Amino acid sequence: MNDLLVVTLLASGILYGTPLIIAGIGELLAERSGVLNLSVEGIMLMGAATAFWTSQSITEGPSWLALTAAILVGAFVGILVALILTFSVITMRANQVVSGLALLIFCGPLGLSNYLGTVGNLASSTGQHRLPKLDLFGLGDLAVVGPLIFNQDVLVYFSWILTIGAGFYLTKTRAGLHLRAVGEEPNAADAMGVNVVAYRYFHTLLGGALAGVAGAYYSLSISVNWVNNITAGAGWIAIALVILAFWRPLFVVIGAYLFGVVTSLGFTLQALGFKLPAELFSSLPYLLTLFAVILASGRLSKFNLKAPAALGLPFRR
Amino acid sequence: MLGVISCMKTGRKSELPNAELALEDPEVRLRNSALAARGITKAFPGVVANDRVDFEVLKGEVHALLGENGSGKTTLCKILTGFHQPDEGQIYANGKPTRFPTPASAFEAGIFMVHQNFSLVGPLSVAENVVLGWTQTRNWRFDKRKVEEQVFAAAKKFDMSIDPRATVSTLSVGEKQKVELLKALYRGAKTLILDEPTTVLTPQEAKQLFASLRRMAEEGEAVIFISHKLDEVSEVCDHVSVLNQGRPAGMANLREQRVDAQSLAKLMVGRDIHLRRKETTGLKPDAGIVLEIRNLNSVDSNGSAKLKNISLTVREGEILGIAGIAGNGQRAFAEAIAGLHLYGGGEIRVKGAALSSGNVRRSIEAGVAYVPQDRLGTGLAPGMTISENISLKSYRSVTHSVGPILRKKAIRDDTCRLLAEFDIKGQESSLVRQLSGGNAQKVLLARELTSDPNLIVVATPTRGLDVSATETVRDLLAQAAVRGAAIVLISEDLGEILDLADRIAVICAGEIQGIVDAEGAEIDAIGMMMLGKGSKENDSAAA
């Protein structure tokens, strides 16, 4: 029963969707504070490269220790890269689009992440550590829900907790209320004694850390090796997802799994022997992105589902 | 204080002056003050906003802070509330020296400022806005239900009817102001600073606000009231301090002295000011009709009506005031006449010539001058020079161009003449962006008025201008009327309309609620019509 096409598709949808959720929630928090981080893709690549390097360097000791270290390094590098952006757009009030794109090119497949891959000779060997599937409560063999819900790796569960946590944070905590106010009317929030600069720094750096972890997921779970441009545009899809999800965490998950399924559709069908051009399937997620963004910006914007009003704008008292 | 007590004991009237003198002594005032400043100096690049300013507000006092634009009122208040740090000088709270490094630290001391353009977050609810940055219970959780109950209770306590669940962006301006006041009261503010609170209110809303302020003062709280509406100041305030170019220019105790608007204006500007329209209007009984509008209708892209069945006429030399709360179709109405707005149905004629919908050139040729509300967007091109802006409308005329080539010299000469004539402080080559609001408005008026128009449509012509620039602009409009132009004056400032207009049309939700003569007009009736509650039948019959 668990070999059914649907189950296989959904399982790989979860696999490809997980980094989208983690990076997407991170981007959502940054955007809710008013900072548009266009360098997510670059941060993910940096996270993927450094996490893989770390996991390859640790040859002794238990595997979980190496993986934990790798994920933490990915997150830390994500914070470091995002720090460049925050200093530029929050402290120096530079244009967010230009800064984000410049940082993306700096870190991207033609930049630092590729350099790290070359210097570290990362592409020469396959990974020695892969995130293990956890068989929760021994229910992994249950029909359908077993492989989907009870037999996933730790970052899948983390992405679920992260989503629920982000939703709770935004609507049920004072800090979440302040975050929403900072993204909508930073001057009003400032007048009410909310530290706008601190909120923007914190959430953009948090978004950077999450993008780093999302990148690490590629080299520790999806591929378990390093090739240049390993994320192949997933960072952009994460940004599009935030728009499609109307800046709501729960919608990010739905969208991410939809994209995950579409991404894996090509591989799955090919594995089953369908003869269809691979290019068609690999272009599907991006076509879907385009389609969904058009849909979201037009008809649906009538409802109170708009971007944070101060998104992309520098704050000046 | 001793003087006051002794006077109370003896109860003899002759003692009063002494007692008052004692109260006016700066040292005594400082000791009794809720909030005070001594020797505050604050410089921004290129300008000294505050220069050794002394100021204090006593407990239980409504204290007006008067001054022209750029006189440093707002800067002073921002220093008093921790938004800016003074370069020099000392702040006192309850008579004791203190410092406010952040706005939050001023809240702690019970000082709250309501900013001119409100500090509200539109997409959030009333309750969420009220508790933003501060809740009664210092808890990391945000329990929406509980907060709504708290805010409702607070509103009830202060006699305010407001729904804590309403989204702020859907509220009227008056209601938004209530939310701001509620924020202050919820935080237990002891000193409240209001920056030009009434500019956008209807007369009724303003009255309610004044009642709330008086009540707060009676409860021993201090209120600082920034305004340039002089009538209001003499009506609601106990004490007035005047700033002029960053320096304290005088103060008066309004409870003791009757000070009228005229003398307040003199304190502010340092000379006599005539804000009222000159008695000689240009209106002749046999004046011909200039503007005639019949059944003007317009719908916006959503299909809801922007303008509903507007019919009116304006004669030579007449000023018709269009009163109403902002956003009730005034812009569409003005732009329909100027040819910027495509309207669905109806007819607009200027001196008999029909205008066509959305045709600016036709309107200009019919002699329509338009002074829009956003003078630096629709009115002027801020990145271009004064002379380029002046020639924007006349570049087609033979004096200013030969075929496609502009006659730069002629344009420059004309501009220099206008700069002198309209007393504009600036060079013909200076960018409009660099001008003050008053000078930019004068450039716009210079361009629009020199074409000797038949009809002038002006929207909020004195918004943001200081007293002397306001005087000039009003004079220019009155003179244009005397010369025989018909003027449509759109303004949110009812006082301005009452001062200038011959007749007043009140607009609400795109509909003319009624047209009344300015002379003997009842403010309350106009206020009701502004809210759409006027009896249309009666007024349209009268008009």
Coordinates of N, CA and C in Angstrom, one line a residue, chain A residues 139-289:
Chain A
L139 N 5.6 3.7 14.5 CA 4.4 3.7 13.6 C 4.7 3.9 12.1
G140 N 6.0 3.8 11.8 CA 6.5 4.1 10.4 C 5.9 3.2 9.4
D141 N 5.4 2.0 9.8 CA 4.9 1.1 8.8 C 3.4 1.1 8.6
L142 N 2.7 2.1 9.3 CA 1.3 2.2 9.1 C 1.0 2.6 7.7
A143 N -0.2 2.2 7.3 CA -0.6 2.5 5.9 C -0.7 4.0 5.7
V144 N -0.1 4.4 4.6 CA -0.2 5.8 4.1 C 0.4 6.8 5.1
V145 N -0.2 7.0 6.3 CA 0.3 8.0 7.2 C 1.7 7.6 7.8
G146 N 2.0 6.3 7.8 CA 3.2 5.9 8.4 C 4.4 6.6 7.7
P147 N 4.7 6.3 6.4 CA 5.8 7.0 5.8 C 5.7 8.5 5.8
L148 N 4.5 9.0 5.7 CA 4.3 10.5 5.5 C 4.5 11.2 6.8
I149 N 3.9 10.7 7.9 CA 3.9 11.5 9.2 C 4.9 10.9 10.2
F150 N 5.0 9.6 10.3 CA 5.8 9.0 11.4 C 7.2 8.6 11.1
N151 N 7.6 8.7 9.8 CA 8.9 8.3 9.4 C 9.6 9.3 8.6
Q152 N 9.9 10.4 9.3 CA 10.6 11.6 8.6 C 11.8 11.9 9.4
D153 N 12.7 12.8 8.8 CA 13.9 13.2 9.5 C 13.6 14.4 10.4
V154 N 14.5 14.7 11.2 CA 14.3 15.7 12.3 C 13.9 17.1 11.7
L155 N 14.5 17.5 10.6 CA 14.2 18.8 10.1 C 12.7 18.9 9.5
V156 N 12.1 17.8 9.1 CA 10.7 17.8 8.7 C 9.9 18.1 9.9
Y157 N 10.2 17.5 11.0 CA 9.4 17.8 12.3 C 9.7 19.2 12.7
F158 N 10.9 19.6 12.6 CA 11.3 21.0 12.9 C 10.5 22.0 12.1
S159 N 10.3 21.7 10.8 CA 9.5 22.6 9.9 C 8.1 22.7 10.4
W160 N 7.5 21.6 10.9 CA 6.1 21.6 11.4 C 6.0 22.5 12.6
I161 N 7.0 22.2 13.6 CA 6.9 23.0 14.8 C 7.2 24.5 14.5
L162 N 8.1 24.7 13.6 CA 8.4 26.1 13.2 C 7.2 26.8 12.7
T163 N 6.4 26.1 11.9 CA 5.2 26.8 11.3 C 4.2 27.1 12.4
I164 N 3.9 26.1 13.2 CA 2.9 26.3 14.3 C 3.5 27.5 15.2
G165 N 4.8 27.4 15.5 CA 5.4 28.4 16.4 C 5.3 29.8 15.8
A166 N 5.5 29.9 14.5 CA 5.5 31.2 13.8 C 4.0 31.8 13.9
G167 N 3.1 30.9 13.6 CA 1.7 31.3 13.6 C 1.3 31.8 15.0
F168 N 1.7 31.0 16.0 CA 1.4 31.4 17.4 C 2.1 32.7 17.8
Y169 N 3.3 32.8 17.4 CA 4.1 34.0 17.7 C 3.5 35.3 17.1
L170 N 3.0 35.2 15.9 CA 2.5 36.3 15.2 C 1.2 36.8 15.8
T171 N 0.3 35.9 16.2 CA -1.0 36.3 16.6 C -1.2 36.3 18.1
K172 N -0.4 35.5 18.9 CA -0.7 35.3 20.3 C 0.3 35.9 21.2
T173 N 1.3 36.5 20.7 CA 2.3 37.1 21.6 C 2.4 38.6 21.4
R174 N 2.9 39.3 22.4 CA 3.1 40.7 22.3 C 4.2 41.0 21.3
A175 N 5.2 40.2 21.3 CA 6.3 40.5 20.4 C 5.8 40.3 18.9
G176 N 4.9 39.3 18.7 CA 4.3 39.2 17.4 C 3.5 40.4 17.0
L177 N 2.7 40.9 17.9 CA 1.9 42.1 17.7 C 2.8 43.3 17.3
H178 N 3.9 43.4 18.0 CA 4.9 44.4 17.7 C 5.5 44.2 16.3
L179 N 5.8 43.0 16.0 CA 6.4 42.7 14.7 C 5.5 43.1 13.6
R180 N 4.2 42.8 13.7 CA 3.2 43.2 12.7 C 3.2 44.7 12.6
A181 N 3.2 45.4 13.7 CA 3.1 46.8 13.7 C 4.4 47.4 13.0
V182 N 5.5 46.8 13.3 CA 6.8 47.3 12.7 C 6.7 47.2 11.2
G183 N 6.2 46.1 10.7 CA 6.1 45.9 9.2 C 5.1 46.8 8.6
E184 N 4.0 47.2 9.3 CA 3.0 48.0 8.7 C 3.3 49.4 8.8
E185 N 3.5 49.9 10.0 CA 3.7 51.3 10.3 C 4.9 51.5 11.2
P186 N 6.1 51.4 10.8 CA 7.2 51.5 11.7 C 7.3 52.8 12.5
N187 N 6.8 53.9 11.9 CA 6.9 55.1 12.7 C 5.9 55.1 13.8
A188 N 4.7 54.5 13.6 CA 3.7 54.4 14.7 C 4.2 53.5 15.8
A189 N 4.8 52.4 15.3 CA 5.4 51.4 16.3 C 6.4 52.1 17.1
D190 N 7.3 52.9 16.5 CA 8.4 53.6 17.2 C 7.8 54.6 18.2
A191 N 6.7 55.3 17.8 CA 6.1 56.3 18.7 C 5.5 55.6 19.9
M192 N 5.1 54.3 19.7 CA 4.6 53.6 20.9 C 5.6 52.9 21.7
G193 N 6.9 53.2 21.4 CA 8.0 52.6 22.2 C 8.5 51.3 21.8
V194 N 8.2 50.8 20.5 CA 8.7 49.6 20.0 C 10.0 49.9 19.3
N195 N 11.0 49.1 19.6 CA 12.4 49.3 19.0 C 12.4 48.7 17.6
V196 N 12.1 49.6 16.6 CA 11.9 49.1 15.2 C 13.2 48.5 14.7
V197 N 14.3 49.1 14.9 CA 15.6 48.6 14.4 C 15.9 47.2 15.0
A198 N 15.7 47.1 16.3 CA 16.0 45.8 16.9 C 15.1 44.7 16.3
Y199 N 13.8 45.0 16.1 CA 12.9 44.0 15.6 C 13.3 43.6 14.2
R200 N 13.7 44.6 13.4 CA 14.0 44.3 12.0 C 15.3 43.5 12.0
Y201 N 16.3 43.9 12.8 CA 17.5 43.1 12.8 C 17.2 41.7 13.2
F202 N 16.5 41.5 14.3 CA 16.3 40.2 14.9 C 15.6 39.3 13.8
H203 N 14.6 39.7 13.2 CA 13.8 38.8 12.4 C 14.5 38.6 11.0
T204 N 15.3 39.6 10.6 CA 16.0 39.3 9.3 C 17.1 38.3 9.5
L205 N 17.8 38.5 10.7 CA 18.9 37.5 11.0 C 18.3 36.1 11.3
L206 N 17.1 36.1 11.9 CA 16.5 34.8 12.1 C 16.1 34.1 10.8
G207 N 15.6 35.0 9.9 CA 15.3 34.5 8.5 C 16.6 34.0 7.8
G208 N 17.7 34.6 8.0 CA 19.0 34.2 7.5 C 19.4 32.8 8.0
A209 N 19.2 32.7 9.4 CA 19.6 31.4 10.0 C 18.7 30.3 9.4
L210 N 17.4 30.6 9.3 CA 16.5 29.5 8.7 C 16.9 29.2 7.3
A211 N 17.2 30.2 6.5 CA 17.6 30.0 5.1 C 18.9 29.1 5.1
G212 N 19.8 29.3 6.0 CA 21.0 28.5 6.1 C 20.7 27.1 6.4
V213 N 19.8 26.9 7.3 CA 19.3 25.5 7.7 C 18.6 24.9 6.5
A214 N 17.8 25.6 5.8 CA 17.1 25.1 4.6 C 18.1 24.7 3.6
G215 N 19.2 25.4 3.4 CA 20.3 25.1 2.5 C 20.9 23.8 2.9
A216 N 21.2 23.7 4.2 CA 21.8 22.5 4.8 C 21.0 21.2 4.5
Y217 N 19.7 21.4 4.4 CA 18.8 20.3 4.2 C 19.1 19.6 2.8
Y218 N 19.5 20.5 1.8 CA 19.8 19.9 0.5 C 21.0 19.0 0.6
S219 N 22.1 19.5 1.3 CA 23.3 18.7 1.2 C 23.4 17.6 2.3
L220 N 22.4 17.6 3.2 CA 22.4 16.6 4.3 C 21.2 15.6 4.2
S221 N 20.2 15.9 3.4 CA 19.1 15.0 3.3 C 18.6 14.8 1.8
I222 N 18.5 15.8 1.0 CA 17.9 15.6 -0.3 C 19.0 15.0 -1.2
S223 N 20.2 15.5 -1.3 CA 21.2 15.0 -2.2 C 22.3 14.3 -1.5
V224 N 22.7 14.8 -0.3 CA 23.8 14.2 0.4 C 25.1 14.2 -0.5
N225 N 25.3 15.3 -1.2 CA 26.6 15.6 -1.8 C 26.6 17.1 -2.1
W226 N 27.6 17.5 -2.9 CA 27.7 18.9 -3.2 C 27.8 19.0 -4.7
V227 N 26.9 19.7 -5.4 CA 27.2 20.2 -6.7 C 26.9 21.7 -6.7
N228 N 27.6 22.4 -7.6 CA 27.3 23.9 -7.6 C 25.8 24.1 -7.9
N229 N 25.3 25.2 -7.3 CA 23.9 25.6 -7.5 C 23.0 24.4 -7.1
I230 N 23.3 23.8 -5.9 CA 22.5 22.6 -5.5 C 21.0 22.9 -5.3
T231 N 20.7 24.2 -4.8 CA 19.3 24.5 -4.5 C 18.5 24.8 -5.7
A232 N 19.2 25.1 -6.8 CA 18.5 25.3 -8.1 C 17.3 26.2 -8.1
G233 N 17.4 27.4 -7.4 CA 16.3 28.3 -7.4 C 15.3 28.2 -6.3
A234 N 15.5 27.2 -5.4 CA 14.5 27.0 -4.3 C 14.3 28.3 -3.5
G235 N 15.4 29.1 -3.4 CA 15.3 30.3 -2.6 C 14.2 31.3 -3.2
W236 N 14.2 31.3 -4.5 CA 13.3 32.2 -5.2 C 11.9 31.7 -5.0
I237 N 11.7 30.3 -5.0 CA 10.4 29.8 -4.8 C 9.9 30.1 -3.4
A238 N 10.9 30.1 -2.4 CA 10.5 30.4 -1.1 C 10.0 31.8 -1.0
I239 N 10.6 32.7 -1.7 CA 10.2 34.1 -1.7 C 8.8 34.2 -2.3
A240 N 8.6 33.5 -3.4 CA 7.3 33.6 -4.1 C 6.2 33.0 -3.2
L241 N 6.6 31.9 -2.5 CA 5.7 31.3 -1.5 C 5.1 32.2 -0.5
V242 N 6.0 33.1 0.0 CA 5.6 34.0 1.1 C 4.5 34.9 0.5
I243 N 4.7 35.4 -0.7 CA 3.7 36.2 -1.4 C 2.4 35.4 -1.6
L244 N 2.5 34.2 -2.1 CA 1.3 33.4 -2.4 C 0.6 33.1 -1.1
A245 N 1.3 32.9 0.0 CA 0.7 32.5 1.3 C 0.2 33.8 2.0
F246 N 0.2 34.9 1.3 CA -0.3 36.2 1.9 C 0.3 36.4 3.3
W247 N 1.6 36.0 3.4 CA 2.3 36.3 4.7 C 1.7 35.6 5.9
R248 N 1.1 34.4 5.6 CA 0.5 33.6 6.7 C 1.3 32.3 6.7
P249 N 1.8 31.9 7.9 CA 2.6 30.7 8.0 C 2.0 29.4 7.5
L250 N 0.7 29.2 7.9 CA 0.1 27.9 7.5 C 0.0 27.7 6.0
F251 N -0.3 28.8 5.3 CA -0.4 28.8 3.8 C 1.0 28.4 3.2
V252 N 2.1 28.8 3.9 CA 3.4 28.6 3.4 C 3.6 27.0 3.3
V253 N 3.1 26.3 4.3 CA 3.3 24.9 4.3 C 2.5 24.2 3.1
I254 N 1.2 24.7 3.0 CA 0.4 24.1 1.9 C 1.1 24.3 0.5
G255 N 1.6 25.6 0.3 CA 2.2 25.9 -0.9 C 3.5 25.1 -1.1
A256 N 4.3 25.0 0.0 CA 5.6 24.4 -0.1 C 5.4 22.9 -0.5
Y257 N 4.4 22.2 0.1 CA 4.2 20.8 -0.3 C 3.7 20.7 -1.7
L258 N 2.9 21.7 -2.1 CA 2.4 21.6 -3.5 C 3.6 21.8 -4.5
F259 N 4.5 22.7 -4.2 CA 5.7 22.8 -5.0 C 6.6 21.6 -4.9
G260 N 6.6 21.0 -3.7 CA 7.4 19.8 -3.5 C 6.9 18.7 -4.4
V261 N 5.6 18.5 -4.4 CA 5.0 17.5 -5.3 C 5.3 17.7 -6.7
V262 N 5.1 18.9 -7.2 CA 5.4 19.3 -8.6 C 6.8 19.0 -8.9
T263 N 7.7 19.4 -8.0 CA 9.2 19.3 -8.3 C 9.5 17.8 -8.4
S264 N 8.9 17.0 -7.6 CA 9.3 15.5 -7.6 C 8.5 14.8 -8.7
L265 N 7.5 15.4 -9.3 CA 6.7 14.7 -10.3 C 7.6 14.2 -11.4
G266 N 8.5 15.0 -11.9 CA 9.3 14.5 -13.0 C 10.1 13.3 -12.6
F267 N 10.8 13.4 -11.4 CA 11.7 12.3 -11.0 C 10.8 11.0 -10.9
T268 N 9.7 11.1 -10.2 CA 8.9 10.0 -9.9 C 8.4 9.3 -11.2
L269 N 7.8 10.2 -12.1 CA 7.3 9.6 -13.3 C 8.4 9.0 -14.1
Q270 N 9.6 9.6 -14.2 CA 10.7 9.0 -14.9 C 11.1 7.6 -14.3
A271 N 11.1 7.6 -13.0 CA 11.5 6.3 -12.3 C 10.5 5.3 -12.7
L272 N 9.2 5.6 -12.9 CA 8.2 4.7 -13.3 C 8.2 4.3 -14.8
G273 N 9.1 5.0 -15.5 CA 9.3 4.6 -16.9 C 8.5 5.4 -17.9
F274 N 7.9 6.6 -17.4 CA 7.3 7.5 -18.4 C 8.3 8.1 -19.3
K275 N 8.1 8.2 -20.5 CA 9.1 8.9 -21.4 C 8.6 10.3 -21.7
L276 N 9.0 11.2 -20.9 CA 8.6 12.6 -21.1 C 9.9 13.5 -21.0
P277 N 10.0 14.6 -21.7 CA 11.2 15.4 -21.6 C 11.4 15.9 -20.2
A278 N 12.6 15.7 -19.6 CA 12.9 16.1 -18.3 C 12.8 17.6 -18.1
E279 N 13.1 18.4 -19.2 CA 13.1 19.8 -19.1 C 11.7 20.3 -18.7
L280 N 10.7 19.6 -19.3 CA 9.3 20.0 -19.0 C 9.0 20.0 -17.5
F281 N 9.5 18.9 -16.9 CA 9.1 18.7 -15.5 C 10.0 19.6 -14.6
S282 N 11.3 19.8 -15.0 CA 12.1 20.7 -14.1 C 11.6 22.1 -14.2
S283 N 10.9 22.5 -15.3 CA 10.5 23.9 -15.4 C 9.1 24.1 -14.7
L284 N 8.4 23.0 -14.4 CA 7.1 23.1 -13.8 C 7.0 24.0 -12.5
P285 N 7.9 23.8 -11.6 CA 7.7 24.6 -10.3 C 7.8 26.1 -10.6
Y286 N 8.7 26.4 -11.6 CA 8.8 27.9 -11.9 C 7.6 28.4 -12.6
L287 N 7.1 27.6 -13.5 CA 5.8 28.0 -14.2 C 4.7 28.2 -13.2
L288 N 4.7 27.2 -12.3 CA 3.6 27.3 -11.2 C 3.8 28.6 -10.4
T289 N 5.1 28.9 -10.1 CA 5.3 30.1 -9.3 C 4.8 31.3 -10.1

